[in-house]
Coordinates of C-alpha atoms and ligand atoms in Angstrom, one line a residue:
M1 CA -13.7 -57.7 15.7
N2 CA -14.4 -55.8 18.9
A3 CA -11.2 -53.9 18.4
D4 CA -12.3 -52.9 14.9
R5 CA -15.7 -51.7 16.2
A6 CA -14.0 -49.7 19.0
R7 CA -11.7 -48.1 16.4
V8 CA -14.6 -47.1 14.2
R9 CA -16.4 -45.7 17.2
R10 CA -13.3 -43.7 18.2
L11 CA -13.0 -42.4 14.6
L12 CA -16.6 -41.4 14.4
A13 CA -16.4 -39.6 17.8
Q14 CA -13.3 -37.8 16.5
L15 CA -15.1 -36.8 13.3
R16 CA -18.1 -35.5 15.3
D17 CA -15.6 -33.6 17.5
L18 CA -14.0 -32.0 14.5
R19 CA -17.3 -31.1 12.9
S20 CA -18.6 -29.5 16.1
A21 CA -15.4 -27.6 16.5
A22 CA -15.7 -26.3 12.9
A23 CA -19.3 -25.5 13.5
A24 CA -18.5 -23.6 16.7
Q25 CA -16.0 -21.4 14.8
P26 CA -17.0 -17.7 14.8
D27 CA -15.4 -17.4 11.3
A28 CA -17.2 -18.6 8.2
L29 CA -15.8 -21.9 6.8
V30 CA -16.9 -23.2 3.4
L31 CA -15.3 -26.4 2.0
L32 CA -15.2 -26.2 -1.8
D33 CA -14.6 -28.9 -4.4
G34 CA -12.3 -28.5 -7.4
D35 CA -15.0 -26.7 -9.3
G36 CA -15.7 -24.2 -6.6
R37 CA -18.9 -25.9 -5.4
V38 CA -19.9 -26.0 -1.8
R39 CA -19.2 -29.4 0.0
W40 CA -20.0 -28.1 3.5
C41 CA -20.3 -24.9 5.4
N42 CA -20.5 -24.0 9.1
P43 CA -23.3 -21.9 10.8
A44 CA -21.1 -18.8 10.7
A45 CA -21.0 -19.1 6.9
Q46 CA -24.8 -19.2 6.9
R47 CA -24.8 -16.0 8.9
L48 CA -21.9 -14.1 7.2
L49 CA -22.2 -15.4 3.7
Q50 CA -25.9 -16.1 3.5
L51 CA -25.4 -19.8 2.6
A52 CA -28.0 -22.3 3.8
W53 CA -27.0 -25.8 4.9
P54 CA -27.9 -28.4 3.5
R55 CA -29.8 -26.5 0.8
D56 CA -26.7 -25.0 -0.7
R57 CA -24.7 -28.2 -1.0
G58 CA -23.2 -28.3 -4.5
V59 CA -23.9 -24.6 -5.3
A60 CA -21.2 -22.9 -7.4
L61 CA -20.0 -19.9 -5.3
S62 CA -19.0 -17.8 -8.4
E63 CA -22.6 -18.1 -9.6
R64 CA -24.2 -17.5 -6.2
Y65 CA -22.1 -14.3 -5.8
A66 CA -22.0 -13.3 -9.5
D67 CA -23.3 -9.8 -8.8
H68 CA -21.5 -9.3 -5.5
A69 CA -18.0 -8.2 -4.4
I70 CA -17.3 -11.8 -3.3
G71 CA -17.9 -12.9 -6.9
A72 CA -15.5 -10.3 -8.2
W73 CA -13.0 -11.4 -5.6
L74 CA -13.3 -15.1 -6.6
R75 CA -13.0 -14.2 -10.3
G76 CA -9.8 -12.2 -9.5
G77 CA -8.2 -15.4 -8.0
G78 CA -9.2 -15.1 -4.4
A79 CA -6.0 -13.6 -2.9
D80 CA -6.4 -12.6 0.8
A81 CA -8.6 -9.5 0.9
D82 CA -9.8 -7.1 3.6
D83 CA -12.9 -5.0 3.9
V84 CA -15.1 -7.0 1.6
P85 CA -18.8 -6.2 2.3
A86 CA -20.9 -9.2 3.6
P87 CA -23.6 -10.3 1.2
A88 CA -26.4 -9.9 3.7
D89 CA -25.3 -6.5 5.1
A90 CA -22.8 -4.2 3.5
A91 CA -22.1 -2.6 6.9
V92 CA -20.5 -5.9 7.9
R93 CA -17.0 -6.0 6.5
L94 CA -15.1 -9.3 6.0
H95 CA -11.6 -10.5 5.7
V96 CA -11.7 -13.3 3.1
A97 CA -9.2 -16.0 2.1
L98 CA -9.1 -19.1 0.0
I99 CA -6.8 -21.8 1.3
P100 CA -6.0 -24.8 -0.9
Y101 CA -6.0 -28.2 0.7
G102 CA -6.1 -31.9 -0.3
Q103 CA -6.6 -32.6 -4.0
R104 CA -7.8 -29.4 -5.7
R105 CA -10.0 -28.6 -2.7
R106 CA -10.2 -25.2 -1.2
L107 CA -11.3 -23.7 2.1
L108 CA -13.0 -20.3 2.0
L109 CA -12.5 -18.5 5.2
A110 CA -14.4 -15.3 6.0
R111 CA -13.9 -13.3 9.2
D112 CA -16.0 -10.4 10.5
I113 CA -13.6 -7.4 10.8
S114 CA -16.3 -4.7 11.0
R115 CA -15.0 -3.4 14.3
M116 CA -11.4 -3.2 13.0
S117 CA -12.6 -1.5 9.8
R118 CA -14.6 1.1 11.8
L119 CA -11.6 1.8 14.0
E120 CA -9.4 2.1 10.9
Q121 CA -12.0 4.6 9.5
V122 CA -12.0 6.6 12.7
R123 CA -8.2 6.8 12.6
R124 CA -8.3 7.9 8.9
D125 CA -10.9 10.5 9.6
F126 CA -9.1 11.8 12.6
V127 CA -5.8 12.3 10.8
A128 CA -7.6 13.9 7.8
N129 CA -9.6 16.2 10.1
V130 CA -6.6 17.2 12.3
S131 CA -4.5 17.9 9.2
H132 CA -7.2 19.9 7.6
E133 CA -7.9 22.0 10.8
L134 CA -4.2 22.8 11.1
R135 CA -3.8 24.0 7.6
T136 CA -5.5 27.4 7.9
P137 CA -3.8 28.5 11.2
L138 CA -0.4 27.4 9.8
T139 CA -1.0 29.3 6.6
V140 CA -1.8 32.5 8.6
I141 CA 1.3 32.2 10.8
H142 CA 3.5 31.5 7.8
G143 CA 2.0 34.4 5.9
Y144 CA 2.7 36.9 8.8
L145 CA 6.3 35.5 9.2
E146 CA 6.9 36.1 5.5
L147 CA 5.7 39.7 6.0
L148 CA 8.2 40.5 8.8
D149 CA 11.4 42.0 7.5
P150 CA 14.5 40.8 9.4
A151 CA 16.2 44.1 8.4
D152 CA 13.7 45.9 10.8
V153 CA 15.0 44.0 13.8
P154 CA 18.4 42.6 12.9
A155 CA 18.9 41.1 16.4
L156 CA 15.9 38.8 15.7
A157 CA 17.0 37.8 12.2
P158 CA 18.3 34.3 13.1
V159 CA 15.1 33.7 15.2
L160 CA 12.9 34.8 12.4
A161 CA 14.7 32.6 9.9
E162 CA 14.3 29.6 12.2
M163 CA 10.6 30.3 12.7
R164 CA 10.1 30.5 9.0
A165 CA 11.9 27.2 8.4
Q166 CA 9.9 25.5 11.1
S167 CA 6.6 26.8 10.0
Q168 CA 7.4 25.7 6.4
R169 CA 8.3 22.2 7.8
M170 CA 4.9 22.0 9.6
R171 CA 3.1 23.1 6.5
Q172 CA 4.9 20.3 4.5
I173 CA 4.0 17.7 7.2
V174 CA 0.3 18.8 7.0
E175 CA 0.4 18.7 3.2
D176 CA 1.9 15.2 3.2
L177 CA -0.6 13.9 5.7
L178 CA -3.4 15.3 3.6
T179 CA -1.9 13.6 0.5
L180 CA -1.8 10.3 2.4
S181 CA -5.4 10.7 3.6
R182 CA -6.5 11.4 0.1
L183 CA -4.7 8.4 -1.3
E184 CA -6.1 6.1 1.5
M185 CA -9.6 7.0 0.6
R186 CA -9.2 5.9 -3.0
Q187 CA -9.7 2.4 -4.2
N188 CA -8.3 3.2 -7.6
L189 CA -7.1 6.2 -9.7
P190 CA -8.1 7.4 -13.2
E191 CA -6.0 5.6 -15.8
E192 CA -4.4 8.0 -18.2
R193 CA -1.5 7.5 -20.4
V194 CA 1.5 8.8 -18.6
E195 CA 4.2 9.8 -21.1
M196 CA 7.5 8.7 -19.5
A197 CA 10.1 10.4 -21.7
P198 CA 9.1 14.0 -20.7
M199 CA 8.5 12.9 -17.1
L200 CA 12.0 11.3 -16.8
E201 CA 13.5 14.4 -18.2
T202 CA 11.7 16.6 -15.6
L203 CA 12.9 14.2 -12.9
R204 CA 16.5 14.4 -14.1
K205 CA 16.3 18.2 -14.1
E206 CA 14.7 18.2 -10.6
A207 CA 17.6 16.0 -9.3
E208 CA 20.1 18.4 -10.7
A209 CA 18.3 21.4 -9.2
L210 CA 18.1 19.7 -5.8
S211 CA 21.8 18.6 -6.0
H212 CA 23.2 22.1 -7.0
G213 CA 26.0 20.2 -8.8
R214 CA 27.0 18.2 -5.8
H215 CA 26.2 14.9 -7.4
S216 CA 26.4 13.4 -10.9
V217 CA 23.0 12.6 -12.3
V218 CA 22.5 10.0 -15.0
M219 CA 19.2 9.0 -16.7
E220 CA 18.8 5.7 -18.6
D221 CA 15.5 5.2 -20.5
T222 CA 15.5 1.9 -22.4
A223 CA 11.9 0.8 -21.7
G224 CA 10.3 2.4 -24.8
A225 CA 7.0 2.3 -22.9
D226 CA 4.6 4.6 -21.2
L227 CA 2.5 3.9 -18.1
L228 CA -1.2 3.8 -17.5
G229 CA -2.2 5.6 -14.3
S230 CA -2.3 9.0 -12.6
P231 CA 0.4 11.4 -14.0
T232 CA 0.2 13.6 -10.8
E233 CA 0.5 10.8 -8.3
L234 CA 3.2 8.9 -10.2
R235 CA 5.2 12.1 -10.7
S236 CA 5.0 12.7 -7.0
A237 CA 6.1 9.2 -6.1
F238 CA 9.0 9.1 -8.6
G239 CA 10.1 12.6 -7.5
N240 CA 10.1 11.5 -3.9
L241 CA 12.6 8.8 -4.6
V242 CA 14.8 11.2 -6.6
S243 CA 14.7 13.7 -3.7
N244 CA 15.6 11.0 -1.2
A245 CA 18.6 9.9 -3.3
V246 CA 19.9 13.5 -3.4
R247 CA 19.3 14.1 0.3
Y248 CA 20.8 10.8 1.5
T249 CA 23.9 10.9 -0.7
P250 CA 27.0 12.9 0.3
D251 CA 28.6 15.4 -2.1
G252 CA 30.5 13.7 -5.0
G253 CA 28.1 10.8 -5.2
A254 CA 26.2 9.5 -8.2
I255 CA 22.4 9.2 -8.8
T256 CA 21.0 7.1 -11.6
I257 CA 17.4 7.2 -12.7
R258 CA 16.4 4.1 -14.8
W259 CA 13.3 3.2 -16.7
R260 CA 13.6 -0.3 -18.2
R261 CA 11.7 -3.4 -19.3
T262 CA 11.7 -6.6 -17.3
T263 CA 10.3 -10.1 -18.2
T264 CA 7.0 -9.2 -16.3
G265 CA 6.6 -5.5 -17.1
A266 CA 8.8 -2.5 -16.4
E267 CA 10.7 -0.9 -13.5
Y268 CA 11.4 2.7 -12.6
S269 CA 14.4 2.8 -10.2
V270 CA 16.6 5.4 -8.5
T271 CA 20.1 4.2 -7.5
D272 CA 22.4 6.3 -5.3
T273 CA 25.9 5.8 -3.9
G274 CA 24.9 7.4 -0.6
Y275 CA 24.7 6.5 3.1
G276 CA 22.8 3.3 2.5
I277 CA 20.4 1.6 5.1
A278 CA 21.1 -1.2 7.5
A279 CA 19.1 -4.4 6.7
E280 CA 17.0 -4.2 9.9
H281 CA 15.4 -0.9 8.9
I282 CA 14.5 -1.7 5.3
S283 CA 11.1 -3.4 6.0
R284 CA 9.9 -0.5 8.1
L285 CA 10.9 2.4 5.8
T286 CA 7.4 2.8 4.3
E287 CA 5.8 3.3 7.8
R288 CA 4.7 6.8 8.5
F289 CA 7.3 8.9 10.3
Y290 CA 9.8 6.0 10.3
R291 CA 13.3 7.3 9.9
V292 CA 16.7 5.7 10.2
S293 CA 18.2 8.9 11.5
S294 CA 15.8 11.7 12.5
S295 CA 18.4 14.4 12.5
R296 CA 19.6 13.6 9.0
S297 CA 16.0 13.4 7.7
R298 CA 15.0 16.8 9.4
G299 CA 18.2 18.4 8.4
T300 CA 17.4 17.9 4.8
G301 CA 13.8 18.9 5.0
G302 CA 12.3 15.4 5.3
T303 CA 8.8 14.8 6.9
G304 CA 9.2 11.0 7.3
L305 CA 6.1 10.5 5.1
G306 CA 7.7 10.4 1.6
L307 CA 8.0 6.6 1.3
S308 CA 4.5 6.0 2.8
I309 CA 3.2 8.2 0.0
V310 CA 5.2 6.2 -2.6
K311 CA 3.9 2.9 -1.3
H312 CA 0.3 4.1 -1.5
V313 CA 0.7 5.5 -5.0
L314 CA 2.2 2.2 -6.1
N315 CA -0.6 0.2 -4.5
L316 CA -3.1 2.2 -6.5
H317 CA -1.2 1.2 -9.6
D318 CA -0.9 -2.5 -8.7
A319 CA 2.8 -1.9 -8.4
K320 CA 5.3 -2.8 -5.7
L321 CA 8.3 -1.0 -4.1
R322 CA 11.5 -3.0 -3.8
I323 CA 14.3 -1.6 -1.7
E324 CA 17.9 -2.8 -1.9
S325 CA 20.6 -1.1 0.1
E326 CA 24.0 -1.6 1.7
L327 CA 25.2 0.5 4.5
G328 CA 27.9 2.9 3.4
K329 CA 27.6 1.9 -0.3
G330 CA 24.2 3.2 -1.4
S331 CA 20.6 2.2 -2.2
T332 CA 18.3 1.3 -5.0
F333 CA 14.5 2.0 -4.8
T334 CA 12.6 0.3 -7.5
C335 CA 8.9 0.6 -8.5
V336 CA 7.9 -2.6 -10.2
F337 CA 5.0 -2.4 -12.7
D338 CA 3.1 -5.2 -14.4
A339 CA 2.9 -5.5 -18.2
T340 CA -0.9 -4.7 -17.9
R341 CA 0.2 -1.1 -16.9
L342 CA 2.3 -0.5 -20.0
V343 CA 1.7 1.1 -23.4
T344 CA 4.6 0.7 -25.8
T345 CA 5.6 4.1 -27.2
N346 CA 5.1 3.0 -30.8
G347 CA 1.4 2.8 -30.0
K348 CA 0.9 -1.0 -29.5
E349 CA 0.0 -2.4 -26.1
Ligands
ADP1 P1 12.1 11.4 5.0 O1 11.2 12.6 4.8 O2 12.6 11.3 6.4 O3 13.2 11.3 3.9 P2 10.9 9.1 3.7 O4 9.6 8.4 4.0 O5 11.1 9.6 2.4 O6 11.1 10.2 4.8 O7 12.1 8.1 4.1 C1 12.1 7.4 5.3 C2 13.5 7.1 5.8 O8 14.2 6.2 4.9 C3 14.4 8.3 5.8 O9 14.3 9.1 6.9 C4 15.8 7.7 5.6 O10 16.3 7.3 6.9 C5 15.5 6.5 4.8 N1 15.8 6.7 3.3 C6 15.0 7.0 2.3 N2 15.6 7.0 1.1 C7 16.9 6.8 1.4 C8 18.1 6.7 0.6 N3 18.0 6.9 -0.8 N4 19.3 6.4 1.2 C9 19.3 6.2 2.5 N5 18.3 6.3 3.3 C10 17.1 6.6 2.8

């Protein structure tokens, strides 16, 4: 009997301990039942999510936040999200996550990431401002270099050619950084119908022009579908993959551009029989300025920003980049689109 009482006391003490640990958490914790109603929340949830305990016991969160970004996030399925404004103060930015536990129960977790968001914004602004400020002086230098005629000073002709090439490279880096800044500032892009057949034809011609007959170029279009999105941005992303395939494939190799249906949507892919990439580099290729071989990238006019741009463009189209590669054999870069982004070419969606 005494032993039972002692066990109950111990359990109660443990429960109180757990409760006060959860209450002391700086992150907001909300326990939800199977219908998304509040079972319990800690003081941080009261501060960050404007819930009141015990008044809000049983409140359905989707109704409470019906007109707020958190409501939209819950309706969208509650996948981890960054930079969601807090209900009480939009300047407070939250990382929110829904974690399933027990039987149909879920834990809503919200963390204040305002400081990180601000730092991220400072970084974005800094890169955008520096790139913008560099643009004009570089254009002036490049313009004067173009005016100089190597025939006037033959001894300096190789120097002049190198200066022109380097100033062109700097201009390209600045343009790519500005493109990235522009893409980072956007939450979404206008959705236009992007006609794939003419775009694929242009990409094929572009590959041939870049290759100068050094590779065989094949295009396979079996999807019978167009995309919904931004024609300019998609064109730039698809073109980037084509240009990489040409640049990283030795003479005599083959490049195949494919647009085909899958069970979940459609895929645009570029396959080459080029140098390939060792497995340890693959996950890092979309980082800015990440290159497997700097000399090979620079030698072919690369800025190290192409795949970052591709990743951003795809994110804005709810699409993913898949990279498969084998060293010495070649690579396939695939842009994976959901069915919601497709319009079949006979007009039906
Ligand atoms: P870069 O301007 O250097 O080509 P990217 O961002 O387009 O920059 O690509 C990053 C790196 O990924 C490249 O430097 C190269 O090492 C590697 N890479 C990209 N595409 C290919 C490819 N088709 N085959 C082999 N390596 C590639």
